[in-house]
Coordinates of C-alpha atoms in Angstrom, one line a residue:
M1065 CA 0.0 0.0 0.0
P1066 CA 1.5 3.3 -1.0
E1067 CA 2.4 6.3 1.2
L1068 CA 2.0 9.8 -0.3
R1069 CA 4.0 12.5 1.4
L1070 CA 3.7 16.3 0.8
E1071 CA 6.9 18.1 1.8
H1072 CA 6.3 21.9 2.1
I1073 CA 4.8 22.2 -1.4
S1074 CA 3.9 25.6 -2.8
K1075 CA 2.5 27.0 -6.0
C1076 CA 2.2 30.6 -7.2
Y1077 CA 0.4 32.1 -10.2
K1078 CA 1.5 35.6 -11.3
G1079 CA 3.0 36.3 -7.9
L1080 CA -0.1 35.1 -6.0
S1081 CA 0.1 32.1 -3.7
A1082 CA -2.4 29.3 -4.7
V1083 CA -0.9 26.7 -2.3
A1084 CA 1.5 27.6 0.5
E1085 CA 3.8 25.3 2.5
M1086 CA 1.5 22.2 2.4
E1087 CA 2.8 19.3 4.5
Y1088 CA 0.9 16.1 5.0
V1089 CA 1.2 12.3 4.8
F1090 CA -1.5 10.2 3.1
Q1091 CA -1.9 6.5 3.9
K1092 CA -4.7 4.0 3.3
G1093 CA -8.1 5.6 3.9
I1094 CA -10.4 8.4 2.8
Y1095 CA -9.2 12.0 3.1
G1096 CA -11.7 14.9 2.7
L1097 CA -10.2 18.1 1.3
L1098 CA -12.6 20.9 2.3
G1099 CA -12.5 24.6 1.5
A1100 CA -14.4 27.4 -0.2
N1101 CA -14.0 28.0 -4.0
G1102 CA -10.6 29.4 -4.6
A1103 CA -9.0 27.9 -1.5
G1104 CA -6.4 26.1 -3.6
K1105 CA -7.9 22.6 -3.5
T1106 CA -7.8 22.0 -7.3
T1107 CA -4.2 23.3 -7.6
L1108 CA -3.1 21.0 -4.8
L1109 CA -4.8 17.9 -6.4
R1110 CA -3.3 18.8 -9.8
M1111 CA 0.1 18.8 -8.2
I1112 CA -0.6 15.4 -6.5
V1113 CA -1.5 13.8 -9.8
G1114 CA 1.5 15.4 -11.6
V1115 CA -0.4 17.7 -13.9
L1116 CA 1.3 20.7 -12.2
Q1117 CA 4.8 20.9 -10.7
P1118 CA 5.3 22.5 -7.3
D1119 CA 7.3 25.7 -7.3
F1120 CA 8.8 24.6 -4.0
G1121 CA 8.8 21.4 -2.1
R1122 CA 8.4 17.7 -3.1
I1123 CA 5.7 15.1 -3.4
L1124 CA 6.9 11.6 -2.6
C1125 CA 5.3 8.3 -3.3
N1126 CA 6.9 5.5 -1.2
Q1127 CA 9.8 7.9 -0.5
Q1128 CA 10.5 8.6 -4.2
D1129 CA 9.8 11.9 -5.9
I1130 CA 6.8 11.5 -8.2
S1131 CA 8.5 13.6 -10.9
H1132 CA 11.1 10.8 -11.2
L1133 CA 8.6 7.9 -11.3
G1134 CA 6.9 8.7 -14.6
G1135 CA 4.6 6.0 -16.0
E1136 CA 5.0 3.9 -12.8
Y1137 CA 3.3 6.6 -10.8
R1138 CA 0.6 7.2 -13.4
R1139 CA -0.3 3.5 -13.3
M1140 CA -1.0 3.9 -9.6
L1141 CA -3.3 6.8 -10.1
G1142 CA -7.0 7.3 -10.8
Y1143 CA -8.1 10.9 -11.3
L1144 CA -11.4 12.6 -11.8
P1145 CA -10.8 16.3 -12.5
Q1146 CA -13.3 19.0 -11.8
E1147 CA -13.9 19.3 -15.6
F1148 CA -13.0 16.3 -17.7
G1149 CA -13.0 16.1 -21.5
Y1150 CA -14.8 13.5 -23.6
Y1151 CA -15.7 12.9 -27.3
P1152 CA -19.5 13.6 -27.5
N1153 CA -20.1 11.1 -30.3
F1154 CA -18.3 8.2 -28.5
T1155 CA -20.6 5.7 -26.9
V1156 CA -20.0 5.2 -23.2
H1157 CA -18.4 1.8 -24.0
R1158 CA -16.1 3.3 -26.7
Y1159 CA -15.1 6.1 -24.3
M1160 CA -14.3 3.7 -21.6
R1161 CA -12.4 1.4 -24.0
Y1162 CA -10.3 4.4 -25.1
L1163 CA -9.5 5.3 -21.5
A1164 CA -8.6 1.7 -20.7
E1165 CA -6.0 1.8 -23.5
L1166 CA -4.5 5.1 -22.3
K1167 CA -4.3 3.6 -18.8
A1168 CA -2.6 0.5 -20.2
V1169 CA -5.2 -1.9 -18.9
P1170 CA -4.4 -5.3 -20.4
P1171 CA -6.8 -6.0 -23.3
E1172 CA -7.9 -9.3 -21.8
L1173 CA -9.0 -7.5 -18.7
A1174 CA -10.4 -4.3 -20.2
E1175 CA -13.9 -5.5 -21.1
E1176 CA -14.4 -7.1 -17.6
R1177 CA -13.2 -3.9 -15.9
I1178 CA -15.4 -1.7 -18.1
D1179 CA -18.5 -3.7 -17.3
E1180 CA -17.7 -3.9 -13.6
M1181 CA -17.2 -0.2 -13.3
L1182 CA -20.2 0.8 -15.3
N1183 CA -22.3 -1.6 -13.2
R1184 CA -21.0 -0.1 -10.0
V1185 CA -22.0 3.4 -11.1
G1186 CA -25.3 2.3 -12.4
L1187 CA -24.6 2.8 -16.1
Y1188 CA -24.2 -0.7 -17.5
H1189 CA -27.4 -0.5 -19.5
Q1190 CA -26.5 2.9 -20.9
K1191 CA -23.1 1.7 -22.3
R1192 CA -24.3 1.9 -25.9
Q1193 CA -25.6 5.4 -25.6
R1194 CA -23.6 8.3 -27.0
M1195 CA -21.9 10.6 -24.4
K1196 CA -23.7 13.7 -25.8
N1197 CA -27.0 12.1 -24.9
L1198 CA -26.3 11.6 -21.2
S1199 CA -27.3 13.9 -18.4
G1200 CA -24.7 15.9 -16.5
G1201 CA -25.0 13.5 -13.6
M1202 CA -24.6 10.5 -15.8
I1203 CA -21.5 12.0 -17.4
R1204 CA -20.1 12.6 -13.9
R1205 CA -20.7 8.9 -13.1
V1206 CA -18.8 7.9 -16.3
G1207 CA -16.0 10.1 -15.0
I1208 CA -16.0 8.2 -11.7
A1209 CA -16.0 4.9 -13.5
Q1210 CA -13.0 5.8 -15.8
A1211 CA -11.0 6.9 -12.7
L1212 CA -11.3 3.3 -11.4
L1213 CA -10.5 1.4 -14.6
N1214 CA -6.9 0.6 -13.7
D1215 CA -7.8 -0.3 -10.1
P1216 CA -5.6 2.5 -8.7
D1217 CA -3.8 2.6 -5.4
I1218 CA -4.3 6.4 -5.2
L1219 CA -7.7 7.8 -6.2
V1220 CA -8.0 11.6 -6.6
L1221 CA -11.5 13.0 -7.0
D1222 CA -12.1 16.7 -7.5
E1223 CA -15.7 17.8 -6.8
P1224 CA -16.9 14.3 -7.8
T1225 CA -20.6 14.9 -6.8
A1226 CA -21.0 18.1 -8.9
G1227 CA -24.2 17.6 -11.0
L1228 CA -25.4 14.5 -9.1
D1229 CA -28.9 14.5 -7.7
P1230 CA -29.4 13.6 -3.9
R1231 CA -29.9 9.9 -4.6
E1232 CA -26.8 9.7 -6.8
R1233 CA -24.8 11.5 -4.2
I1234 CA -25.8 9.0 -1.5
R1235 CA -24.9 6.1 -3.8
F1236 CA -21.6 7.7 -4.5
R1237 CA -20.7 8.2 -0.9
N1238 CA -21.5 4.6 -0.1
F1239 CA -19.3 3.6 -3.1
V1240 CA -16.4 5.7 -1.9
S1241 CA -16.6 4.2 1.6
E1242 CA -15.9 0.8 0.2
L1243 CA -13.0 2.1 -1.9
G1244 CA -11.2 3.6 1.1
R1245 CA -10.6 0.2 2.6
E1246 CA -8.1 -0.7 0.0
R1247 CA -6.3 2.5 -1.2
I1248 CA -5.7 6.2 -0.7
V1249 CA -8.7 8.2 -1.6
I1250 CA -8.4 12.0 -1.7
L1251 CA -11.8 13.6 -2.1
S1252 CA -12.2 17.4 -2.7
S1253 CA -15.4 19.3 -2.2
H1254 CA -16.9 22.5 -0.9
I1255 CA -20.1 20.5 0.0
V1256 CA -19.7 19.8 3.7
A1257 CA -22.1 16.7 3.8
D1258 CA -20.2 14.9 1.0
I1259 CA -17.0 15.0 3.2
E1260 CA -18.6 14.6 6.6
Y1261 CA -20.2 11.2 5.8
V1262 CA -17.2 9.4 4.2
A1263 CA -13.9 10.9 5.3
D1264 CA -11.6 9.2 7.8
E1265 CA -9.4 12.3 8.0
L1266 CA -10.2 15.9 7.1
L1267 CA -8.0 18.7 5.7
L1268 CA -9.4 22.3 5.7
M1269 CA -7.9 24.8 3.3
R1270 CA -8.2 28.6 3.2
A1271 CA -6.3 30.9 0.9
G1272 CA -4.0 28.1 -0.1
K1273 CA -3.0 27.1 3.4
Q1274 CA -3.9 24.1 5.5
V1275 CA -5.8 25.6 8.5
E1276 CA -7.0 22.4 10.2
S1277 CA -6.6 18.6 9.9
G1278 CA -7.6 15.5 11.8
S1279 CA -10.6 13.2 12.3
L1280 CA -14.1 14.7 12.4
S1281 CA -14.3 14.2 16.2
Q1282 CA -10.9 15.8 16.7
I1283 CA -11.5 19.0 14.8
C1284 CA -15.1 19.3 16.2
K1285 CA -13.7 19.0 19.7
K1286 CA -11.6 22.1 19.1
L1287 CA -14.8 24.1 18.6
Q1288 CA -16.4 23.0 21.9
G1289 CA -17.7 26.1 23.8
K1290 CA -18.0 28.2 20.6
V1291 CA -21.3 26.9 19.1
W1292 CA -24.6 28.3 20.5
E1293 CA -28.3 28.1 19.9
S1294 CA -30.9 30.6 20.9
L1295 CA -34.6 31.1 20.3
E1296 CA -35.2 34.6 19.1
S1297 CA -37.8 36.9 17.7
L1298 CA -37.3 37.6 14.0
E1299 CA -36.0 41.1 14.7
S1300 CA -33.5 39.8 17.2
A1301 CA -32.4 37.0 14.9
R1302 CA -31.7 39.5 12.2
R1303 CA -29.5 41.5 14.6
L1304 CA -27.6 38.4 15.6
N1305 CA -27.0 37.5 12.0
Q1306 CA -25.3 40.9 11.5
E1307 CA -23.1 40.6 14.7
F1308 CA -22.1 36.9 14.6
V1309 CA -21.3 34.1 12.2
V1310 CA -24.7 32.4 11.9
S1311 CA -24.8 28.8 10.5
S1312 CA -28.6 28.4 10.5
M1313 CA -31.8 30.2 11.2
K1314 CA -34.9 27.9 11.5
N1315 CA -38.4 29.3 11.8
M1316 CA -40.3 27.9 14.8
E1317 CA -43.8 28.2 16.2
E1318 CA -45.3 31.5 17.2
G1319 CA -43.0 33.4 14.8
N1320 CA -39.8 32.7 16.7
V1321 CA -36.5 31.7 15.1
C1322 CA -33.9 29.2 16.3
V1323 CA -30.5 30.7 15.6
R1324 CA -27.3 28.6 15.5
L1325 CA -24.2 30.8 15.7
L1326 CA -20.5 30.8 16.4
S1327 CA -19.0 32.9 19.1
D1328 CA -16.1 32.8 21.5
R1329 CA -18.4 34.3 24.2
K1330 CA -22.0 33.9 25.1
P1331 CA -23.9 35.9 22.5
V1332 CA -27.1 36.6 24.5
E1333 CA -28.2 35.7 28.0
H1334 CA -30.5 32.8 27.1
A1335 CA -28.2 31.2 24.5
V1336 CA -27.2 27.6 25.2
L1337 CA -24.1 25.7 24.1
T1338 CA -24.6 22.9 21.5
E1339 CA -22.3 20.2 19.9
P1340 CA -20.2 21.4 17.0
G1341 CA -20.5 19.8 13.6
L1342 CA -18.3 20.0 10.5
E1343 CA -20.3 22.8 9.0
D1344 CA -19.6 24.9 12.1
V1345 CA -15.9 24.1 11.8
F1346 CA -16.0 25.0 8.2
L1347 CA -17.7 28.4 8.8
Y1348 CA -15.5 29.2 11.8
H1349 CA -12.3 28.8 9.8
M1350 CA -13.6 30.3 6.6
M1351 CA -14.6 33.5 8.5
Q1352 CA -11.3 34.0 10.3

């Protein structure tokens, strides 16, 4: 099982830092990379898969620099980019066959792998359809299937649930949970629920920097004493929303509003502490 190590990697564009001094070690399991749009997630993933080269630092796979491994490293990788290209007139099967050849999947195994992966993403019966006739969610599922064709040791998924409906997203999360038992899975998203349900370890990024990491329970524990709930009038709820970081406002009976907010101090006299969740952690760090 591979180990993937980031050693102080940085990347700049036109003098602006996209990723700064990232240092982390990935081993078997599912890693959730969470951050707002523009946090540097995609740039980091593109460096991990070798599409971009770091300006500083190194990425090591089993203690060898990935820039020296070439095809050996690519054979270990499965990658679903945020936007992936395809030939609209190809059928799903032809597209998968084409990708199998690019990934050097042995011809005698290719058909079996294609059918297996399409079945796992629920598209086996659509394999004769042209790509241009698929919905956005179905195309995304084809992307997930192609990333797994070569049975990779390292699977990198950039916003994999974009365009999926709620049922497809749940199916995808269950699918990823199985995959993490056997390999390194790095899953990037700005959708908190997609990360919360499947990740063994979490990395939060803001402005290109890692601001928090650990298991869900570990990072939520650090926010103990900072998450409050309070039942307020609509006018009072609006005032709190202007003064504090509010994660939710829920209408209750008799015109009251249940306000959930983040604060280092008690926001109002009748507020009560509540257990932090990943969404609270995300908002807390994004608003710093």
